Tab-separated table of C-alpha atoms and ligand atoms in Angstrom:
chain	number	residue	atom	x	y	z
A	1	UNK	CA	-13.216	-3.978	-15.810
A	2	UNK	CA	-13.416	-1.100	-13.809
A	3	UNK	CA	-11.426	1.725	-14.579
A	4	UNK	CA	-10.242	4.600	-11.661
A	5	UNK	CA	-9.809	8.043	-12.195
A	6	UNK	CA	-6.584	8.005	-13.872
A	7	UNK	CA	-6.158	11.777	-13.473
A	8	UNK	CA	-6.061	11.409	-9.555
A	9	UNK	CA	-2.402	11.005	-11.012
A	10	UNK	CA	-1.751	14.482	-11.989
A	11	UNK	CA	-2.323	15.947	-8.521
A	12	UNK	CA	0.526	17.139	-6.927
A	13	UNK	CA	0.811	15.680	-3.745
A	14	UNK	CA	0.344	17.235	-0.375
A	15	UNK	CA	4.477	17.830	-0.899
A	16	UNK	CA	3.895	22.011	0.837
A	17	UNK	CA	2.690	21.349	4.255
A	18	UNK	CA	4.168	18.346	4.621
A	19	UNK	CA	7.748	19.711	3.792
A	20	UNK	CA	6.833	22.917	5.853
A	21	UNK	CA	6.137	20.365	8.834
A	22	UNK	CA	8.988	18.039	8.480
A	23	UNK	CA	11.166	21.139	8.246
A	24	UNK	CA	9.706	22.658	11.551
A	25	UNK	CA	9.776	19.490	13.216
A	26	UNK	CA	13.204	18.853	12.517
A	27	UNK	CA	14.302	22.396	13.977
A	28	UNK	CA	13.045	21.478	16.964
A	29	UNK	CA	14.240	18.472	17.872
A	30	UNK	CA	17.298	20.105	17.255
A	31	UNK	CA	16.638	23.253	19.176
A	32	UNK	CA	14.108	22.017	21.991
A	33	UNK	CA	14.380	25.251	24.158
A	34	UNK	CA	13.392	27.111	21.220
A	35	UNK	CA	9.534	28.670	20.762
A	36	UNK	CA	8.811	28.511	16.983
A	37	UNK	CA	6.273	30.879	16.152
A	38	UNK	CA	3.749	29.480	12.853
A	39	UNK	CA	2.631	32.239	10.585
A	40	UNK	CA	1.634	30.340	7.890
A	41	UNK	CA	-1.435	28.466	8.257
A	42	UNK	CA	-4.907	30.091	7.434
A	43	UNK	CA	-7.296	29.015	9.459
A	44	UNK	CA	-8.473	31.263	12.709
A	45	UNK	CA	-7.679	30.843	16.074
A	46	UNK	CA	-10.337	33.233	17.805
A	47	UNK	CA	-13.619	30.801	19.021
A	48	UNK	CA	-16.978	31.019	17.705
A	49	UNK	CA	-18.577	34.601	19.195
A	50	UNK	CA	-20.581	34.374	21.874
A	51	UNK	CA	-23.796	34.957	19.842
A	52	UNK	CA	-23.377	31.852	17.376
A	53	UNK	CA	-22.659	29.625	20.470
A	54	UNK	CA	-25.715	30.571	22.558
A	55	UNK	CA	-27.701	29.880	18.837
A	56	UNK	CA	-25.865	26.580	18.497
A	57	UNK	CA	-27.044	25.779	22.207
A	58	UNK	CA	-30.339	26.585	21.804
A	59	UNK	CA	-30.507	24.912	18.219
A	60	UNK	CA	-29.837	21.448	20.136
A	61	UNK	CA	-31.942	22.178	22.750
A	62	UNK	CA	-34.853	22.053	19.949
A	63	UNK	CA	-33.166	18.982	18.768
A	64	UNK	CA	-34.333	17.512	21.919
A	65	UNK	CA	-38.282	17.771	21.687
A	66	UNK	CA	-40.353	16.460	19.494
A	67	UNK	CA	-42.766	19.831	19.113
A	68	UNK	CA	-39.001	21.831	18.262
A	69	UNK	CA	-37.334	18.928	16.202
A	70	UNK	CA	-35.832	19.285	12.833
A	71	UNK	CA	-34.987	16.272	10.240
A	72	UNK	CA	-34.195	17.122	7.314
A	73	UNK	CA	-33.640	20.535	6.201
A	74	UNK	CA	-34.496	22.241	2.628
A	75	UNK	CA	-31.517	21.316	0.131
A	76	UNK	CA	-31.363	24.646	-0.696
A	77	UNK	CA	-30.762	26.116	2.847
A	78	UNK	CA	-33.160	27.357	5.380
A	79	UNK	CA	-35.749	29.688	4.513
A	80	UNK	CA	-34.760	32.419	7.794
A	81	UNK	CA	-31.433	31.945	6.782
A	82	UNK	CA	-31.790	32.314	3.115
A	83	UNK	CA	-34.059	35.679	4.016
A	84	UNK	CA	-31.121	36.660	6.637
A	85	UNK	CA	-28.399	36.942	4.034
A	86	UNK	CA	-30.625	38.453	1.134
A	87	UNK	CA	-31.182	41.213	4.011
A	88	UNK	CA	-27.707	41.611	4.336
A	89	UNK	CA	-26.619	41.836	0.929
A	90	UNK	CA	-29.520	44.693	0.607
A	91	UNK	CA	-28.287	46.496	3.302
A	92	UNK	CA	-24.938	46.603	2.155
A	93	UNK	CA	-26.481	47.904	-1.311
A	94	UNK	CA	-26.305	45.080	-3.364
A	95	UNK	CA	-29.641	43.246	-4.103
A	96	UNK	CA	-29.719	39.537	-4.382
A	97	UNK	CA	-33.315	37.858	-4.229
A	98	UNK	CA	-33.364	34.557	-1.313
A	99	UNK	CA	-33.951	32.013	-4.438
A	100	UNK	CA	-30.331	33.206	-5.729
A	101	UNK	CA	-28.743	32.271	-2.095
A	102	UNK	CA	-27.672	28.342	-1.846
A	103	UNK	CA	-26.745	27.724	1.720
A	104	UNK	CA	-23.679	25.230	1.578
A	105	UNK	CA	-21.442	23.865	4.137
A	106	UNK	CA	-18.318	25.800	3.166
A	107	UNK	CA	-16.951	27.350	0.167
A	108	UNK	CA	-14.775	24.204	-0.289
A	109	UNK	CA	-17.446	21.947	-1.468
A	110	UNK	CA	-19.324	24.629	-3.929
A	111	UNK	CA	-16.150	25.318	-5.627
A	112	UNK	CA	-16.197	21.419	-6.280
A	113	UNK	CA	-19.668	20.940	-7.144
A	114	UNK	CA	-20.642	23.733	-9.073
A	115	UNK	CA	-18.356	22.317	-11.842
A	116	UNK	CA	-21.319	19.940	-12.323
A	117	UNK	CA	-23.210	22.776	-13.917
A	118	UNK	CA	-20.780	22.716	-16.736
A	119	UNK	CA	-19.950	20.201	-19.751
A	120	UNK	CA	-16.233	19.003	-19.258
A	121	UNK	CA	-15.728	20.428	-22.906
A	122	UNK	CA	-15.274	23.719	-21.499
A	123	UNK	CA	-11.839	25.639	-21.034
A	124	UNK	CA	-11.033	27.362	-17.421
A	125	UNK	CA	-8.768	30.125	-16.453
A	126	UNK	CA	-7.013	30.399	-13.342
A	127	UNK	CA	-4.935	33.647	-12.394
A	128	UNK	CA	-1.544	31.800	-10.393
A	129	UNK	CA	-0.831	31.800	-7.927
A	130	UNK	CA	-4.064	30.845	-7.120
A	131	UNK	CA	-5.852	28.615	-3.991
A	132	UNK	CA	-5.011	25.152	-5.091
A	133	UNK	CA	-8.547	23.498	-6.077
A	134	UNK	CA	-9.779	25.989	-8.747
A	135	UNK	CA	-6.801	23.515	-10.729
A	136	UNK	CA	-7.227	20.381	-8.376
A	137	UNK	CA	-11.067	20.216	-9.311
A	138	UNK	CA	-10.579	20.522	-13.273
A	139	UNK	CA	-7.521	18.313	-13.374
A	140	UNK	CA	-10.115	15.557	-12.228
A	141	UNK	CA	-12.914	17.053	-14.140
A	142	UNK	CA	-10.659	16.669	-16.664
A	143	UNK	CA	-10.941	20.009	-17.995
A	144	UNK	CA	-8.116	22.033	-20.286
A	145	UNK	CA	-6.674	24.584	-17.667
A	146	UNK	CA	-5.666	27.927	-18.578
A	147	UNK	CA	-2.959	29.654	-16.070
A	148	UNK	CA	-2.653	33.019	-16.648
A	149	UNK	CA	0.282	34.885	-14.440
A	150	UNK	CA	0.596	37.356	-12.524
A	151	UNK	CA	3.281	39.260	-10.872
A	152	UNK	CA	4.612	42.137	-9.324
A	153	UNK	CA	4.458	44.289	-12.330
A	154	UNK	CA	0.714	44.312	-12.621
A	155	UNK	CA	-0.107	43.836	-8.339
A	156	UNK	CA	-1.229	39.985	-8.732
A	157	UNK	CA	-3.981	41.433	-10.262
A	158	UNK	CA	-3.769	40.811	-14.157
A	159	UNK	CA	-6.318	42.432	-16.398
A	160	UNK	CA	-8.588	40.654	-18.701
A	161	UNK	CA	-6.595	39.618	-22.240
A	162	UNK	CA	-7.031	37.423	-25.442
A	163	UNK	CA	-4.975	34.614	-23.418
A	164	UNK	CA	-7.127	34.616	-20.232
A	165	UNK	CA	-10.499	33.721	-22.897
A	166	UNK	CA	-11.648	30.698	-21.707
A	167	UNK	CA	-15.301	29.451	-20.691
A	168	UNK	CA	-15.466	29.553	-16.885
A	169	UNK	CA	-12.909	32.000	-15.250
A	170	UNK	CA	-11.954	31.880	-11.332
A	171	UNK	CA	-11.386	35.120	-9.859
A	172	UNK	CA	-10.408	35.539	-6.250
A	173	UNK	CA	-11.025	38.945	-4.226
A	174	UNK	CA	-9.455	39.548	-1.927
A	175	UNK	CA	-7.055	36.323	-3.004
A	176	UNK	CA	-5.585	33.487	-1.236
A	177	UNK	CA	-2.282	33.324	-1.385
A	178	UNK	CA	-1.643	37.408	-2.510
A	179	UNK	CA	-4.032	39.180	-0.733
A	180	UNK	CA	-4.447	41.119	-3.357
A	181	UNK	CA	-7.964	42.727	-3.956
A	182	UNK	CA	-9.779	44.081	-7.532
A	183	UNK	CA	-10.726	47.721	-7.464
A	184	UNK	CA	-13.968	48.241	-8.402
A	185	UNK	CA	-12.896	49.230	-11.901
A	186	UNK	CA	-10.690	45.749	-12.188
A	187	UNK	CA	-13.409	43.936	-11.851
A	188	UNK	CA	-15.788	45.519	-14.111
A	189	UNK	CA	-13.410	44.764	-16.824
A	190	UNK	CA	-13.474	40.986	-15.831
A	191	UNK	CA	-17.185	42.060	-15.740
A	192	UNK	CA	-16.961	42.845	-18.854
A	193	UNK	CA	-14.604	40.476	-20.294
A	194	UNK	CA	-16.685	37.927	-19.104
A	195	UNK	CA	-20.085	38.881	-20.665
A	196	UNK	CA	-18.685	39.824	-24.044
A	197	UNK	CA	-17.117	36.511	-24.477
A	198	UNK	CA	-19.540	34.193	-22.847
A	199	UNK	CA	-17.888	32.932	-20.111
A	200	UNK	CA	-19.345	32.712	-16.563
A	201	UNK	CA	-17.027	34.108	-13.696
A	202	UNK	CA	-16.700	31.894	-10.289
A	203	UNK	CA	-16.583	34.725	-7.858
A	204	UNK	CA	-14.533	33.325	-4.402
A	205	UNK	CA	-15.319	35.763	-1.992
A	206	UNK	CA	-14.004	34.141	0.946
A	207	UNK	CA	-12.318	37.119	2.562
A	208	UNK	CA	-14.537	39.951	1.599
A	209	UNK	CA	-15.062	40.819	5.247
A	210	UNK	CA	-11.569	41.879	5.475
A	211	UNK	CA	-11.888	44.176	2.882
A	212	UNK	CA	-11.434	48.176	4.002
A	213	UNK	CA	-11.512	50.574	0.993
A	214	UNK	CA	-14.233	51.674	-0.595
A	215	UNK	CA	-13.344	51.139	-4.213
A	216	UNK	CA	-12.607	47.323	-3.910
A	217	UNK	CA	-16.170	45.554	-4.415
A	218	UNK	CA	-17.480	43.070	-1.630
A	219	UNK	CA	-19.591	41.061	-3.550
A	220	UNK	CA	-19.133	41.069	-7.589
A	221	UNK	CA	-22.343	42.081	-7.647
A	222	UNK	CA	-21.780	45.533	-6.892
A	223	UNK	CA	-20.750	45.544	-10.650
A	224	UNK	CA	-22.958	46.113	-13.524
A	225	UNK	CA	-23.404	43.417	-15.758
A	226	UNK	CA	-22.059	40.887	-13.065
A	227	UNK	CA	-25.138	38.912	-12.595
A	228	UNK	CA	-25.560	38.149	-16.067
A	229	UNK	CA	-22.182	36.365	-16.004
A	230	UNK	CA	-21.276	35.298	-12.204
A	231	UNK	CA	-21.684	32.932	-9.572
A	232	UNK	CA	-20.486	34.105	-6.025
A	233	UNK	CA	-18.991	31.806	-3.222
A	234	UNK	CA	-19.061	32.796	0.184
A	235	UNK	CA	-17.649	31.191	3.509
A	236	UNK	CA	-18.470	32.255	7.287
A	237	UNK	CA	-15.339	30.066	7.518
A	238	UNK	CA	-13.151	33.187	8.265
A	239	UNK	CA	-15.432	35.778	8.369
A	240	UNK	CA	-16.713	33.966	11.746
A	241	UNK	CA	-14.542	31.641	12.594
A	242	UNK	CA	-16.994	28.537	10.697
A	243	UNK	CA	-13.957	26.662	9.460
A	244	UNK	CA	-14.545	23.977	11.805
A	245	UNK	CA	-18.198	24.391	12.177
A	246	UNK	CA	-18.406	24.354	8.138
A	247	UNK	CA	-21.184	26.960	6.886
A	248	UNK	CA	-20.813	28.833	3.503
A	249	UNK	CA	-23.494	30.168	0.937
A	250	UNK	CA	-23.529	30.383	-3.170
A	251	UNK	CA	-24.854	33.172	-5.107
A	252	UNK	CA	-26.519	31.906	-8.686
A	253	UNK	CA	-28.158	34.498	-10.309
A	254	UNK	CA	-31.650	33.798	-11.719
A	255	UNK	CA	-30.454	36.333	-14.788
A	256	UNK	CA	-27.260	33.627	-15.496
A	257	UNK	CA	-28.522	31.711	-18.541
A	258	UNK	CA	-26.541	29.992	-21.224
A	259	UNK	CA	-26.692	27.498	-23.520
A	260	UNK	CA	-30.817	28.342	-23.278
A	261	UNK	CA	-30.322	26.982	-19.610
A	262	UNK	CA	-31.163	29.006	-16.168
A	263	UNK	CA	-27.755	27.787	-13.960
A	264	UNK	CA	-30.428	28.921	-10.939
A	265	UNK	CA	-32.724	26.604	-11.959
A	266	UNK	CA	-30.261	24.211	-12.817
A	267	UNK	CA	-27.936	24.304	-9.248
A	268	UNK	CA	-31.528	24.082	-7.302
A	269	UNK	CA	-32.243	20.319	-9.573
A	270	UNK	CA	-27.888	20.187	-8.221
A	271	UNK	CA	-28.989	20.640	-4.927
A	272	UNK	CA	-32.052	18.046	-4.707
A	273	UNK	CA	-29.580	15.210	-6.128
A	274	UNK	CA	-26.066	16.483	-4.261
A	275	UNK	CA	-27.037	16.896	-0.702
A	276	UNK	CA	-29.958	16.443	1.797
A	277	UNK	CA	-29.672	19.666	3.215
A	278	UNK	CA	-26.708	21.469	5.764
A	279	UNK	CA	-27.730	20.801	9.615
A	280	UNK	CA	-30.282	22.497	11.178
A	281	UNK	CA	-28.279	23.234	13.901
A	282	UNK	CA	-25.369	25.024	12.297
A	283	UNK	CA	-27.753	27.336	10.300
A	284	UNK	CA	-29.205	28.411	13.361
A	285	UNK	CA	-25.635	29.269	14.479
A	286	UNK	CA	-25.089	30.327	10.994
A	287	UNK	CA	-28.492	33.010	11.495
A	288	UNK	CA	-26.786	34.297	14.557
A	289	UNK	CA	-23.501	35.612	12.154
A	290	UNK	CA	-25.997	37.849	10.599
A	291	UNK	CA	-27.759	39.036	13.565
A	292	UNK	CA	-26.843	42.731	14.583
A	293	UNK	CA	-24.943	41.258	17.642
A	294	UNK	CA	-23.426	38.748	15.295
A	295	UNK	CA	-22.392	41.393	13.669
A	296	UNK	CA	-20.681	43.431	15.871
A	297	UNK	CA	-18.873	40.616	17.521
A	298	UNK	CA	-17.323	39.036	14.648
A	299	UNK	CA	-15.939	42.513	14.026
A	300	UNK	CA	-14.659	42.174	17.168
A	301	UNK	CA	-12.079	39.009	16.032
A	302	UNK	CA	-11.725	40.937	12.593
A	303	UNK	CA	-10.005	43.752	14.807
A	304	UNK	CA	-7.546	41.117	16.633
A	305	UNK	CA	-6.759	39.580	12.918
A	306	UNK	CA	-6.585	43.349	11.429
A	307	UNK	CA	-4.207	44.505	14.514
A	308	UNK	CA	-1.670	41.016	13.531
A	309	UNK	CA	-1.681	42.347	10.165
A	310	UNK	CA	-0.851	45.963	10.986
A	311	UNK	CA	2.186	44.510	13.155
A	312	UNK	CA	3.446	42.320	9.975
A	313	UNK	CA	2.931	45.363	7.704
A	314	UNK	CA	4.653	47.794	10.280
A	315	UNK	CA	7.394	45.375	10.294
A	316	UNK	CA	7.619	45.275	6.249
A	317	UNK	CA	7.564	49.030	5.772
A	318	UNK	CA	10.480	49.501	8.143
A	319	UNK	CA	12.220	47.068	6.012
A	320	UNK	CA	11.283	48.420	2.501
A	321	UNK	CA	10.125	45.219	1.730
A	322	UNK	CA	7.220	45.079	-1.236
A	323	UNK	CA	4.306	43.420	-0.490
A	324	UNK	CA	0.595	42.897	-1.194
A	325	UNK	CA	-2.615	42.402	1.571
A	326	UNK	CA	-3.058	43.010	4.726
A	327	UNK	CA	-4.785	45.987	4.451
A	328	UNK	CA	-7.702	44.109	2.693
A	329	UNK	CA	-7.193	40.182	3.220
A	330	UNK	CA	-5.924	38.629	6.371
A	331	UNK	CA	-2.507	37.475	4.046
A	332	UNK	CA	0.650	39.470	3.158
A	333	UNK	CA	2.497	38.081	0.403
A	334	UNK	CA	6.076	39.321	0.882
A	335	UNK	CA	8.871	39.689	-1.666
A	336	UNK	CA	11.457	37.414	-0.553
A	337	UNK	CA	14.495	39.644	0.511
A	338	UNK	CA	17.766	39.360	-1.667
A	339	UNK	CA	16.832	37.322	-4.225
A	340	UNK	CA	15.925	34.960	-2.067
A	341	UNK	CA	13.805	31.587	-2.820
A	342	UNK	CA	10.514	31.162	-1.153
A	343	UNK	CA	11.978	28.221	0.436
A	344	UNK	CA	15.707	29.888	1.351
A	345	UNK	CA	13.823	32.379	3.184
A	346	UNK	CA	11.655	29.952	4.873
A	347	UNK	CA	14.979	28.525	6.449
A	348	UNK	CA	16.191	31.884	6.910
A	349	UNK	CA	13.711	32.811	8.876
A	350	UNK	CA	12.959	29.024	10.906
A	351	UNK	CA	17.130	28.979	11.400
A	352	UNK	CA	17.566	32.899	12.467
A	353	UNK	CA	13.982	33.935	14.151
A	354	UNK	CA	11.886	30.611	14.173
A	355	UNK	CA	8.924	32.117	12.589
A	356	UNK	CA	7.263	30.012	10.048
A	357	UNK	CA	5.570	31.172	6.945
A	358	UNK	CA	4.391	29.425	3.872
A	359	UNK	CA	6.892	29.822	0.789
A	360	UNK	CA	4.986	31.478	-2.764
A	361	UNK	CA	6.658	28.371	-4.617
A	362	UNK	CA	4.030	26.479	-2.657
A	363	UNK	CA	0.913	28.369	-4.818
A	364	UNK	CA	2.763	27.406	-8.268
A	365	UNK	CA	5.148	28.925	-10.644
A	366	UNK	CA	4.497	32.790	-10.112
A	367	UNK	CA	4.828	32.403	-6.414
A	368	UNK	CA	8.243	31.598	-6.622
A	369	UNK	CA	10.528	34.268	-4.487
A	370	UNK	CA	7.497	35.820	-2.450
A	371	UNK	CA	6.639	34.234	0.711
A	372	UNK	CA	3.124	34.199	2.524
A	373	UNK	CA	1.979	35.120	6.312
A	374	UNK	CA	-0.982	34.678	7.920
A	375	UNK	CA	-2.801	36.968	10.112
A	376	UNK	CA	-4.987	34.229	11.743
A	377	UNK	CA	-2.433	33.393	14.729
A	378	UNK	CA	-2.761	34.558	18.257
A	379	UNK	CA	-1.801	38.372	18.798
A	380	UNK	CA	0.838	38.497	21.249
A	381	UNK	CA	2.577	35.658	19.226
A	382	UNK	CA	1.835	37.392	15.655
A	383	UNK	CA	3.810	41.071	17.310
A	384	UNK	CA	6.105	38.481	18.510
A	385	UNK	CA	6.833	37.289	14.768
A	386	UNK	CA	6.550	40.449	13.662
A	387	UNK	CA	8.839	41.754	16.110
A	388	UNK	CA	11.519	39.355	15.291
A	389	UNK	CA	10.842	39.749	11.558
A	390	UNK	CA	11.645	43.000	11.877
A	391	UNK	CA	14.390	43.094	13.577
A	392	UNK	CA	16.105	40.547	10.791
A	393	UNK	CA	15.155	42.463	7.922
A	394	UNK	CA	16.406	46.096	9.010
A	395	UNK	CA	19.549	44.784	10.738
A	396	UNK	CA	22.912	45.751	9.341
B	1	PLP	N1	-11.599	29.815	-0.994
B	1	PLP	C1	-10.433	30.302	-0.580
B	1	PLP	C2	-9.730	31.328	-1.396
B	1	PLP	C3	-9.846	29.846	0.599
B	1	PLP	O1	-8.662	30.313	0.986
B	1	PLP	C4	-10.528	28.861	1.353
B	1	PLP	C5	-9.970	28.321	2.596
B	1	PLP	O2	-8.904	28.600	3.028
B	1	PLP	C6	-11.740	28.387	0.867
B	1	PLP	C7	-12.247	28.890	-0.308
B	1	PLP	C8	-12.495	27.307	1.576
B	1	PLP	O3	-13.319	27.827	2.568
B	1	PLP	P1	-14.285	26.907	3.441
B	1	PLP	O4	-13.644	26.767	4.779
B	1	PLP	O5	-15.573	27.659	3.493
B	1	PLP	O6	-14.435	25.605	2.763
């Protein structure tokens, strides 16, 4: 008789977004005149730059003719692309050889798979409040979970300690929900941490592009001692606006060896079995990202996203509100004013300004009484939120 994945029972259910939803909705029919502004949902609303979509054009264009068709593509990724990224990883300093670079399509399903490279046996560690499938995937994996807090008092960024020893550890810089980010001295003690005990660090780097000061690390391999023990994941998903054209790459160092087993070698045999390859076409668009007028236009968006995070932070400081991001990740994770609940000051704010943010209860335990914005929305709307949010917090 067949038996299910019992497990799938200890998910928690999709009980956030759809509360935030039904909440917003609800407002609204309510309040019809009203304009409710959404600051809560992280995904981008600046197009593709104009670079990726004359690539993605000309990508199906060769799809057309037979001398210019691709079928399928390596599993690993394609070779210009693979050779594109290395070259940008060595011009930002940090050298990482094309075999280490696993093109993927999107951080999402690496941070899934790669947990096929390890024996269920193992123990993970997740800092909460943390993006919800570092504990989604090892709750089916069926994998002992670790949570280790974090809070005000240390930043949302806890240092390594006895109770965070585990086998695989997730760490998150610049992190989804905080936007908190790891000096470069943080996170050689996880470094550290991780190679005297073993364990082998899943690096999400999702939102390194947002990062601004020099000491916080873009890649974990700007640390010594980090390819011994780490595996990166990276996303063009908001970096250049890829979260509905789904490209993302995976860092396995050939150095990462344990148990007498090369994880390089290892995640290539992954590769062969899991997939048959990301489309041609979106690694073409992909190569344009990493082209110098890729470049320079997705720095273009970043400025729109970093100018909606300057007007939330403006707004915050005039209120004497603590917080954590913006500067370096497009999220500000707010302390809730007056004691408040994540979710009282959600319908504080829906009820008094209709802005809507996401409430830190919705990331787990530790994220209860901080609240999250995102700086993905549209800019006249975001200094529009910000605007009103500002005007709440410093009134009488
Ligand atoms: N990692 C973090 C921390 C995220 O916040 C997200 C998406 O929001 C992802 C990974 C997934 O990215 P992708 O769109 O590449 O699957």
């Amino acid at each position: 008789m067949l038996k299910p994945n019992i497990r799938y029972k200890e998910l928690k259910d999709s009980y956030l977004f759809n509360t935030i939803y039904r909440k917003t909705d609800e407002y609204l029919a309510e309040h019809p005149d009203q304009k409710v502004l959404r600051m809560g949902v992280g995904d981008v609303s600046l197009p593709l730059c104009d670079a990726v979509i004359k690539a993605l054009h000309r990508a199906v264009d060769d799809q057309a003719q037979a001398s210019t068709f691709h079928g399928y593509m390596p599993e690993v990724g394609d070779a210009s692309l693979r050779k594109a990224i290395a070259a940008h990883y060595r011009k930002a300093g940090t050298p990482v050889a094309e075999d280490e670079i696993f093109i993927s399509s999107g951080a999402c399903d690496d941070l899934g798979d790669i947990l096929e490279l390890f024996d269920q046996d193992n123990t993970v560690m997740v800092i909460e409040p943390a993006y919800p499938e570092y504990v989604d995937t090892n709750i089916l994996a069926g994998r002992r979970i670790i949570h280790l807090r974090s809070g005000e008092d240390n930043g949302f960024l806890p240092e390594p300690c006895e109770e965070a020893t585990a086998d695989i550890l997730y760490l998150c810089s610049p992190n989804n929900p905080t936007g908190a980010a790891f000096s470069r001295n943080q996170l050689q003690a996880w470094v550290d941490f991780a190679n005297e005990i073993g364990a082998v660090i899943l690096f999400d780097a999702a939102y390194e592009i947002f990062i601004e000061d020099d000491n916080i690390p873009h890649s974990i391999y700007e640390l010594d001692g980090a390819d011994r023990c780490a595996i990166e994941i990276c996303s063009l998903s908001k970096t250049a606006g890829f979260t509905g054209t789904r490209l993302g790459y995976t860092i396995v160092p050939k150095k990462l060896v344990r148990g007498g087993m090369n994880l390089n070698a290892m995640w290539s045999r992954n590769r062969e079995t899991r997939t048959n390859g990301v489309s041609y076409i979106l690694q073409k668009g992909a190569l344009a990202v990493f082209s110098s007028e890729g470049q320079r236009q997705i720095r273009e968006n970043l400025r729109v996203y970093k100018e909606n995070a300057a007007s939330f932070m403006t707004a915050l400081d005039a209120a004497g509100i603590w917080y954590t991001g913006g500067r370096n990740s497009p999220y500000i994770w707010m302390k809730c004013p007056n004691g408040m609940s994540g979710w009282e000051f959600f319908d504080y704010l829906l009820q008094e300004i209709q802005v809507v943010g996401i409430p830190g209860e919705g990331f787990g335990e530790c994220g209860k009484g901080y609240f999250r914005f995102s700086t993905f929305g549209k800019l006249e709307e975001t200094r529009e939120a910000a605007n009103r949010l500002c005007r709440l917090l410093t009134k009488e």
